[in-house]
Amino acid sequence: MYHKSIKAYTSQNLQAEMAVADPYRVIQLMLQGGIERLSQAKGAIERKDYEGKSIAISKSLAIINGLQDSLDLSYGEIPENLFSLYEYMKSRLFDASRDMSSEPIDEVAILLGTIKSAWDSIPVDERARALSQQASL
C-alpha cells in the first residue's frame, strides 16, 4: 500500500514538473527516467520477472523514441549521430528482451548516462541563450 502511494505521488509530481518545464529540463527528466527504467529492467531480468522486464524495457524504448523525436536533424552531424546512437540503443534493448540478458541493458545505461552527463554540464547561460533563440522563432 505504502509503495503504491509513493509511486502515485512520484508520477503526479513528475507530470506536474514536465508540464511547466523548459525544453532543457524535459530532456533532462527523460534521460533520468530512461536510466531509471533500465535499472528496473535489469532488476526484473535478474528476478526472472518477465512481465516487469517487458514493462520496463517498453518504457525505456518509449523514452528513447521521445529523445529521438526531440532531435532537430537540420542541425547536422551531432543530432544525426545521436539519432543513430538511439537506434543502436533500441536494438540493444530488443536483444536484452529477447535473450533475457542484462548485459545490453548495462551498455545502454552507460550510453544514456554519458549523454545525461554531457546534457547536465551545459552552462546555465547557454541554456538561457538557446531558450531565448527558440522563443524568437
Backbone as JSON Lines, residues from 0, in Angstrom:
{"i":0,"aa":"M","n":[0.83,-1.19,0.0],"ca":[0.0,0.0,0.0],"c":[0.87,1.26,0.0]}
{"i":1,"aa":"Y","n":[1.84,1.3,0.89],"ca":[2.73,2.45,1.01],"c":[3.47,2.68,-0.3]}
{"i":2,"aa":"H","n":[3.96,1.59,-0.92],"ca":[4.71,1.69,-2.18],"c":[3.84,2.29,-3.28]}
{"i":3,"aa":"K","n":[2.58,1.88,-3.35],"ca":[1.68,2.41,-4.38],"c":[1.43,3.9,-4.18]}
{"i":4,"aa":"S","n":[1.33,4.33,-2.93],"ca":[1.11,5.76,-2.65],"c":[2.31,6.59,-3.09]}
{"i":5,"aa":"I","n":[3.5,6.1,-2.79],"ca":[4.71,6.82,-3.2],"c":[4.8,6.86,-4.72]}
{"i":6,"aa":"K","n":[4.51,5.74,-5.36],"ca":[4.57,5.68,-6.82],"c":[3.58,6.66,-7.45]}
{"i":7,"aa":"A","n":[2.37,6.72,-6.9],"ca":[1.36,7.64,-7.43],"c":[1.79,9.09,-7.24]}
{"i":8,"aa":"Y","n":[2.33,9.4,-6.05],"ca":[2.81,10.76,-5.78],"c":[3.94,11.13,-6.72]}
{"i":9,"aa":"T","n":[4.89,10.23,-6.88],"ca":[6.04,10.48,-7.76],"c":[5.57,10.72,-9.18]}
{"i":10,"aa":"S","n":[4.64,9.9,-9.65],"ca":[4.13,10.04,-11.01],"c":[3.43,11.39,-11.19]}
{"i":11,"aa":"Q","n":[2.6,11.78,-10.23],"ca":[1.9,13.06,-10.32],"c":[2.88,14.22,-10.24]}
{"i":12,"aa":"N","n":[3.86,14.1,-9.37],"ca":[4.87,15.14,-9.22],"c":[5.66,15.31,-10.52]}
{"i":13,"aa":"L","n":[6.04,14.2,-11.14],"ca":[6.77,14.25,-12.4],"c":[5.92,14.88,-13.5]}
{"i":14,"aa":"Q","n":[4.65,14.48,-13.57],"ca":[3.77,15.05,-14.59],"c":[3.62,16.56,-14.41]}
{"i":15,"aa":"A","n":[3.51,17.0,-13.16],"ca":[3.4,18.43,-12.89],"c":[4.67,19.16,-13.3]}
{"i":16,"aa":"E","n":[5.82,18.57,-12.99],"ca":[7.09,19.19,-13.36],"c":[7.26,19.26,-14.87]}
{"i":17,"aa":"M","n":[6.88,18.19,-15.57],"ca":[7.01,18.16,-17.03],"c":[6.11,19.22,-17.67]}
{"i":18,"aa":"A","n":[4.95,19.48,-17.06],"ca":[4.0,20.43,-17.64],"c":[4.54,21.85,-17.66]}
{"i":19,"aa":"V","n":[5.41,22.19,-16.72],"ca":[5.92,23.57,-16.65],"c":[7.4,23.67,-16.98]}
{"i":20,"aa":"A","n":[8.02,22.57,-17.31],"ca":[9.47,22.56,-17.54],"c":[9.82,23.14,-18.91]}
{"i":21,"aa":"D","n":[11.0,23.75,-18.96],"ca":[11.51,24.21,-20.25],"c":[12.06,23.0,-21.01]}
{"i":22,"aa":"P","n":[12.3,23.15,-22.32],"ca":[12.76,22.0,-23.12],"c":[14.03,21.35,-22.57]}
{"i":23,"aa":"Y","n":[14.95,22.15,-22.03],"ca":[16.17,21.58,-21.45],"c":[15.82,20.62,-20.32]}
{"i":24,"aa":"R","n":[14.94,21.06,-19.42],"ca":[14.57,20.24,-18.27],"c":[13.8,18.99,-18.7]}
{"i":25,"aa":"V","n":[12.96,19.12,-19.72],"ca":[12.21,17.95,-20.21],"c":[13.17,16.86,-20.67]}
{"i":26,"aa":"I","n":[14.18,17.23,-21.45],"ca":[15.17,16.25,-21.91],"c":[15.91,15.66,-20.72]}
{"i":27,"aa":"Q","n":[16.27,16.51,-19.77],"ca":[16.96,16.04,-18.57],"c":[16.12,15.01,-17.82]}
{"i":28,"aa":"L","n":[14.83,15.28,-17.68],"ca":[13.93,14.34,-17.0],"c":[13.77,13.05,-17.8]}
{"i":29,"aa":"M","n":[13.72,13.17,-19.12],"ca":[13.6,11.97,-19.95],"c":[14.84,11.09,-19.81]}
{"i":30,"aa":"L","n":[16.01,11.7,-19.83],"ca":[17.25,10.93,-19.69],"c":[17.28,10.23,-18.33]}
{"i":31,"aa":"Q","n":[16.91,10.95,-17.27],"ca":[16.89,10.34,-15.94],"c":[15.87,9.21,-15.89]}
{"i":32,"aa":"G","n":[14.7,9.44,-16.46],"ca":[13.67,8.4,-16.49],"c":[14.12,7.18,-17.26]}
{"i":33,"aa":"G","n":[14.83,7.39,-18.35],"ca":[15.35,6.26,-19.12],"c":[16.32,5.42,-18.31]}
{"i":34,"aa":"I","n":[17.2,6.09,-17.59],"ca":[18.18,5.37,-16.76],"c":[17.46,4.59,-15.66]}
{"i":35,"aa":"E","n":[16.45,5.21,-15.06],"ca":[15.69,4.52,-14.01],"c":[14.96,3.3,-14.55]}
{"i":36,"aa":"R","n":[14.34,3.42,-15.72],"ca":[13.63,2.28,-16.31],"c":[14.59,1.16,-16.67]}
{"i":37,"aa":"L","n":[15.79,1.51,-17.11],"ca":[16.79,0.48,-17.42],"c":[17.19,-0.27,-16.15]}
{"i":38,"aa":"S","n":[17.32,0.44,-15.06],"ca":[17.63,-0.2,-13.78],"c":[16.51,-1.16,-13.38]}
{"i":39,"aa":"Q","n":[15.28,-0.74,-13.59],"ca":[14.14,-1.61,-13.3],"c":[14.15,-2.84,-14.19]}
{"i":40,"aa":"A","n":[14.47,-2.66,-15.46],"ca":[14.52,-3.79,-16.4],"c":[15.6,-4.78,-15.98]}
{"i":41,"aa":"K","n":[16.75,-4.27,-15.59],"ca":[17.84,-5.15,-15.16],"c":[17.43,-5.94,-13.93]}
{"i":42,"aa":"G","n":[16.81,-5.28,-12.97],"ca":[16.34,-5.97,-11.78],"c":[15.31,-7.04,-12.11]}
{"i":43,"aa":"A","n":[14.41,-6.72,-13.03],"ca":[13.39,-7.69,-13.43],"c":[14.02,-8.91,-14.09]}
{"i":44,"aa":"I","n":[15.04,-8.69,-14.92],"ca":[15.72,-9.81,-15.57],"c":[16.4,-10.69,-14.52]}
{"i":45,"aa":"E","n":[17.05,-10.06,-13.56],"ca":[17.73,-10.82,-12.51],"c":[16.75,-11.64,-11.68]}
{"i":46,"aa":"R","n":[15.52,-11.12,-11.5],"ca":[14.49,-11.84,-10.73],"c":[13.68,-12.8,-11.6]}
{"i":47,"aa":"K","n":[13.99,-12.81,-12.9],"ca":[13.22,-13.59,-13.88],"c":[11.74,-13.18,-13.88]}
{"i":48,"aa":"D","n":[11.52,-11.89,-13.73],"ca":[10.19,-11.28,-13.76],"c":[9.93,-10.83,-15.2]}
{"i":49,"aa":"Y","n":[9.35,-11.72,-15.99],"ca":[9.17,-11.47,-17.42],"c":[8.25,-10.27,-17.69]}
{"i":50,"aa":"E","n":[7.19,-10.17,-16.92],"ca":[6.27,-9.06,-17.12],"c":[6.95,-7.73,-16.76]}
{"i":51,"aa":"G","n":[7.62,-7.7,-15.62],"ca":[8.32,-6.48,-15.2],"c":[9.39,-6.07,-16.21]}
{"i":52,"aa":"K","n":[10.1,-7.07,-16.75],"ca":[11.12,-6.79,-17.77],"c":[10.48,-6.15,-18.99]}
{"i":53,"aa":"S","n":[9.37,-6.72,-19.44],"ca":[8.7,-6.2,-20.63],"c":[8.2,-4.78,-20.42]}
{"i":54,"aa":"I","n":[7.63,-4.52,-19.26],"ca":[7.12,-3.18,-18.97],"c":[8.26,-2.17,-18.93]}
{"i":55,"aa":"A","n":[9.33,-2.5,-18.21],"ca":[10.45,-1.56,-18.06],"c":[11.16,-1.32,-19.39]}
{"i":56,"aa":"I","n":[11.36,-2.36,-20.17],"ca":[12.02,-2.18,-21.47],"c":[11.11,-1.39,-22.41]}
{"i":57,"aa":"S","n":[9.81,-1.65,-22.38],"ca":[8.88,-0.88,-23.22],"c":[8.92,0.6,-22.86]}
{"i":58,"aa":"K","n":[8.96,0.91,-21.57],"ca":[9.04,2.31,-21.14],"c":[10.38,2.92,-21.55]}
{"i":59,"aa":"S","n":[11.45,2.15,-21.44],"ca":[12.77,2.64,-21.88],"c":[12.75,2.96,-23.36]}
{"i":60,"aa":"L","n":[12.17,2.07,-24.15],"ca":[12.08,2.29,-25.59],"c":[11.25,3.53,-25.91]}
{"i":61,"aa":"A","n":[10.16,3.72,-25.18],"ca":[9.32,4.9,-25.41],"c":[10.09,6.18,-25.11]}
{"i":62,"aa":"I","n":[10.88,6.16,-24.05],"ca":[11.68,7.34,-23.71],"c":[12.73,7.59,-24.79]}
{"i":63,"aa":"I","n":[13.4,6.54,-25.24],"ca":[14.41,6.72,-26.29],"c":[13.76,7.23,-27.57]}
{"i":64,"aa":"N","n":[12.57,6.72,-27.9],"ca":[11.84,7.25,-29.06],"c":[11.54,8.74,-28.87]}
{"i":65,"aa":"G","n":[11.16,9.13,-27.67],"ca":[10.9,10.53,-27.39],"c":[12.14,11.39,-27.53]}
{"i":66,"aa":"L","n":[13.27,10.86,-27.07],"ca":[14.53,11.58,-27.24],"c":[14.88,11.73,-28.72]}
{"i":67,"aa":"Q","n":[14.64,10.68,-29.48],"ca":[14.89,10.76,-30.93],"c":[13.99,11.8,-31.58]}
{"i":68,"aa":"D","n":[12.72,11.79,-31.18],"ca":[11.76,12.73,-31.77],"c":[12.11,14.18,-31.45]}
{"i":69,"aa":"S","n":[12.83,14.39,-30.35],"ca":[13.17,15.76,-29.96],"c":[14.34,16.33,-30.76]}
{"i":70,"aa":"L","n":[15.04,15.48,-31.5],"ca":[16.21,15.94,-32.26],"c":[15.79,16.75,-33.48]}
{"i":71,"aa":"D","n":[16.5,17.83,-33.73],"ca":[16.31,18.62,-34.94],"c":[17.45,18.26,-35.89]}
{"i":72,"aa":"L","n":[17.17,17.36,-36.81],"ca":[18.2,16.83,-37.7],"c":[18.74,17.88,-38.67]}
{"i":73,"aa":"S","n":[18.08,19.02,-38.77],"ca":[18.58,20.07,-39.66],"c":[19.88,20.7,-39.14]}
{"i":74,"aa":"Y","n":[20.22,20.43,-37.88],"ca":[21.45,20.98,-37.31],"c":[22.68,20.15,-37.66]}
{"i":75,"aa":"G","n":[22.51,19.08,-38.43],"ca":[23.66,18.38,-38.96],"c":[24.16,17.18,-38.19]}
{"i":76,"aa":"E","n":[25.46,17.09,-38.1],"ca":[26.14,15.87,-37.67],"c":[25.81,15.43,-36.24]}
{"i":77,"aa":"I","n":[25.78,16.35,-35.3],"ca":[25.56,15.94,-33.91],"c":[24.19,15.29,-33.72]}
{"i":78,"aa":"P","n":[23.09,15.95,-34.12],"ca":[21.8,15.27,-33.95],"c":[21.67,14.0,-34.8]}
{"i":79,"aa":"E","n":[22.3,13.98,-35.96],"ca":[22.27,12.77,-36.79],"c":[22.98,11.62,-36.07]}
{"i":80,"aa":"N","n":[24.12,11.92,-35.45],"ca":[24.84,10.88,-34.71],"c":[24.05,10.41,-33.49]}
{"i":81,"aa":"L","n":[23.41,11.36,-32.81],"ca":[22.57,10.97,-31.67],"c":[21.41,10.09,-32.12]}
{"i":82,"aa":"F","n":[20.8,10.44,-33.25],"ca":[19.71,9.63,-33.79],"c":[20.18,8.2,-34.01]}
{"i":83,"aa":"S","n":[21.34,8.05,-34.62],"ca":[21.9,6.71,-34.88],"c":[22.22,5.99,-33.58]}
{"i":84,"aa":"L","n":[22.74,6.72,-32.61],"ca":[23.06,6.11,-31.31],"c":[21.79,5.63,-30.62]}
{"i":85,"aa":"Y","n":[20.72,6.42,-30.7],"ca":[19.45,5.99,-30.12],"c":[18.92,4.74,-30.84]}
{"i":86,"aa":"E","n":[19.1,4.67,-32.15],"ca":[18.7,3.47,-32.89],"c":[19.46,2.25,-32.37]}
{"i":87,"aa":"Y","n":[20.75,2.43,-32.17],"ca":[21.59,1.35,-31.64],"c":[21.1,0.93,-30.25]}
{"i":88,"aa":"M","n":[20.78,1.9,-29.41],"ca":[20.29,1.59,-28.07],"c":[19.01,0.76,-28.14]}
{"i":89,"aa":"K","n":[18.11,1.15,-29.04],"ca":[16.86,0.39,-29.17],"c":[17.15,-1.04,-29.61]}
{"i":90,"aa":"S","n":[18.07,-1.2,-30.53],"ca":[18.45,-2.54,-30.98],"c":[18.98,-3.38,-29.83]}
{"i":91,"aa":"R","n":[19.81,-2.77,-29.0],"ca":[20.38,-3.49,-27.85],"c":[19.3,-3.85,-26.83]}
{"i":92,"aa":"L","n":[18.3,-2.99,-26.67],"ca":[17.22,-3.31,-25.74],"c":[16.37,-4.46,-26.26]}
{"i":93,"aa":"F","n":[16.18,-4.53,-27.57],"ca":[15.48,-5.68,-28.14],"c":[16.29,-6.96,-27.87]}
{"i":94,"aa":"D","n":[17.62,-6.87,-28.0],"ca":[18.48,-8.01,-27.68],"c":[18.3,-8.43,-26.22]}
{"i":95,"aa":"A","n":[18.29,-7.46,-25.33],"ca":[18.15,-7.75,-23.9],"c":[16.82,-8.44,-23.62]}
{"i":96,"aa":"S","n":[15.78,-7.96,-24.25],"ca":[14.45,-8.54,-24.03],"c":[14.38,-9.96,-24.57]}
{"i":97,"aa":"R","n":[14.88,-10.14,-25.76],"ca":[14.84,-11.46,-26.4],"c":[15.66,-12.48,-25.63]}
{"i":98,"aa":"D","n":[16.86,-12.07,-25.21],"ca":[17.8,-13.01,-24.6],"c":[17.71,-13.06,-23.07]}
{"i":99,"aa":"M","n":[16.84,-12.22,-22.49],"ca":[16.77,-12.1,-21.02],"c":[18.17,-11.86,-20.45]}
{"i":100,"aa":"S","n":[18.87,-10.92,-21.05],"ca":[20.25,-10.61,-20.67],"c":[20.35,-9.17,-20.19]}
{"i":101,"aa":"S","n":[21.06,-8.98,-19.09],"ca":[21.23,-7.62,-18.57],"c":[22.43,-6.91,-19.18]}
{"i":102,"aa":"E","n":[23.29,-7.63,-19.88],"ca":[24.48,-7.0,-20.47],"c":[24.12,-5.86,-21.43]}
{"i":103,"aa":"P","n":[23.18,-6.06,-22.36],"ca":[22.82,-4.94,-23.25],"c":[22.2,-3.76,-22.48]}
{"i":104,"aa":"I","n":[21.5,-4.07,-21.41],"ca":[20.9,-3.01,-20.6],"c":[21.99,-2.18,-19.95]}
{"i":105,"aa":"D","n":[23.02,-2.84,-19.43],"ca":[24.16,-2.11,-18.85],"c":[24.8,-1.2,-19.88]}
{"i":106,"aa":"E","n":[24.95,-1.71,-21.09],"ca":[25.57,-0.92,-22.17],"c":[24.74,0.32,-22.47]}
{"i":107,"aa":"V","n":[23.43,0.15,-22.6],"ca":[22.56,1.28,-22.9],"c":[22.54,2.27,-21.73]}
{"i":108,"aa":"A","n":[22.56,1.76,-20.51],"ca":[22.57,2.65,-19.34],"c":[23.83,3.51,-19.32]}
{"i":109,"aa":"I","n":[24.96,2.92,-19.68],"ca":[26.21,3.69,-19.75],"c":[26.11,4.77,-20.82]}
{"i":110,"aa":"L","n":[25.57,4.41,-21.98],"ca":[25.42,5.39,-23.06],"c":[24.49,6.53,-22.67]}
{"i":111,"aa":"L","n":[23.33,6.19,-22.1],"ca":[22.4,7.23,-21.67],"c":[23.01,8.08,-20.56]}
{"i":112,"aa":"G","n":[23.74,7.44,-19.65],"ca":[24.4,8.18,-18.58],"c":[25.42,9.16,-19.11]}
{"i":113,"aa":"T","n":[26.14,8.76,-20.14],"ca":[27.13,9.65,-20.75],"c":[26.44,10.85,-21.4]}
{"i":114,"aa":"I","n":[25.34,10.6,-22.1],"ca":[24.59,11.69,-22.72],"c":[24.03,12.61,-21.63]}
{"i":115,"aa":"K","n":[23.5,12.02,-20.56],"ca":[22.95,12.83,-19.48],"c":[24.03,13.69,-18.83]}
{"i":116,"aa":"S","n":[25.2,13.13,-18.61],"ca":[26.3,13.91,-18.02],"c":[26.65,15.11,-18.89]}
{"i":117,"aa":"A","n":[26.71,14.88,-20.19],"ca":[27.0,15.98,-21.12],"c":[25.88,17.01,-21.08]}
{"i":118,"aa":"W","n":[24.64,16.53,-21.08],"ca":[23.49,17.43,-21.05],"c":[23.49,18.26,-19.77]}
{"i":119,"aa":"D","n":[23.74,17.6,-18.64],"ca":[23.75,18.29,-17.34],"c":[24.86,19.33,-17.25]}
{"i":120,"aa":"S","n":[25.91,19.17,-18.04],"ca":[27.05,20.09,-17.95],"c":[26.89,21.34,-18.83]}
{"i":121,"aa":"I","n":[25.78,21.44,-19.55],"ca":[25.55,22.64,-20.36],"c":[25.41,23.83,-19.41]}
{"i":122,"aa":"P","n":[26.21,24.87,-19.6],"ca":[26.15,26.02,-18.7],"c":[24.78,26.7,-18.73]}
{"i":123,"aa":"V","n":[24.38,27.24,-17.59],"ca":[23.08,27.89,-17.45],"c":[22.91,29.02,-18.47]}
{"i":124,"aa":"D","n":[23.96,29.81,-18.69],"ca":[23.83,30.92,-19.64],"c":[23.6,30.42,-21.07]}
{"i":125,"aa":"E","n":[24.17,29.27,-21.41],"ca":[23.94,28.69,-22.75],"c":[22.5,28.2,-22.87]}
{"i":126,"aa":"R","n":[21.98,27.61,-21.8],"ca":[20.58,27.16,-21.8],"c":[19.65,28.35,-22.01]}
{"i":127,"aa":"A","n":[19.92,29.44,-21.28],"ca":[19.08,30.63,-21.38],"c":[19.15,31.23,-22.79]}
{"i":128,"aa":"R","n":[20.34,31.25,-23.36],"ca":[20.51,31.78,-24.72],"c":[19.73,30.94,-25.72]}
{"i":129,"aa":"A","n":[19.81,29.63,-25.59],"ca":[19.09,28.73,-26.5],"c":[17.58,28.91,-26.36]}
{"i":130,"aa":"L","n":[17.1,29.06,-25.13],"ca":[15.67,29.26,-24.91],"c":[15.19,30.57,-25.52]}
{"i":131,"aa":"S","n":[15.99,31.63,-25.38],"ca":[15.57,32.91,-25.95],"c":[15.59,32.86,-27.48]}
{"i":132,"aa":"Q","n":[16.56,32.15,-28.05],"ca":[16.59,31.99,-29.51],"c":[15.37,31.22,-29.97]}
{"i":133,"aa":"Q","n":[15.02,30.18,-29.23],"ca":[13.87,29.36,-29.6],"c":[12.58,30.18,-29.5]}
{"i":134,"aa":"A","n":[12.49,31.01,-28.48],"ca":[11.29,31.83,-28.28],"c":[11.12,32.86,-29.39]}
{"i":135,"aa":"S","n":[12.23,33.31,-29.97],"ca":[12.16,34.33,-31.02],"c":[11.79,33.75,-32.39]}
{"i":136,"aa":"L","n":[11.76,32.44,-32.51],"ca":[11.42,31.82,-33.8],"c":[9.95,31.86,-34.08]}
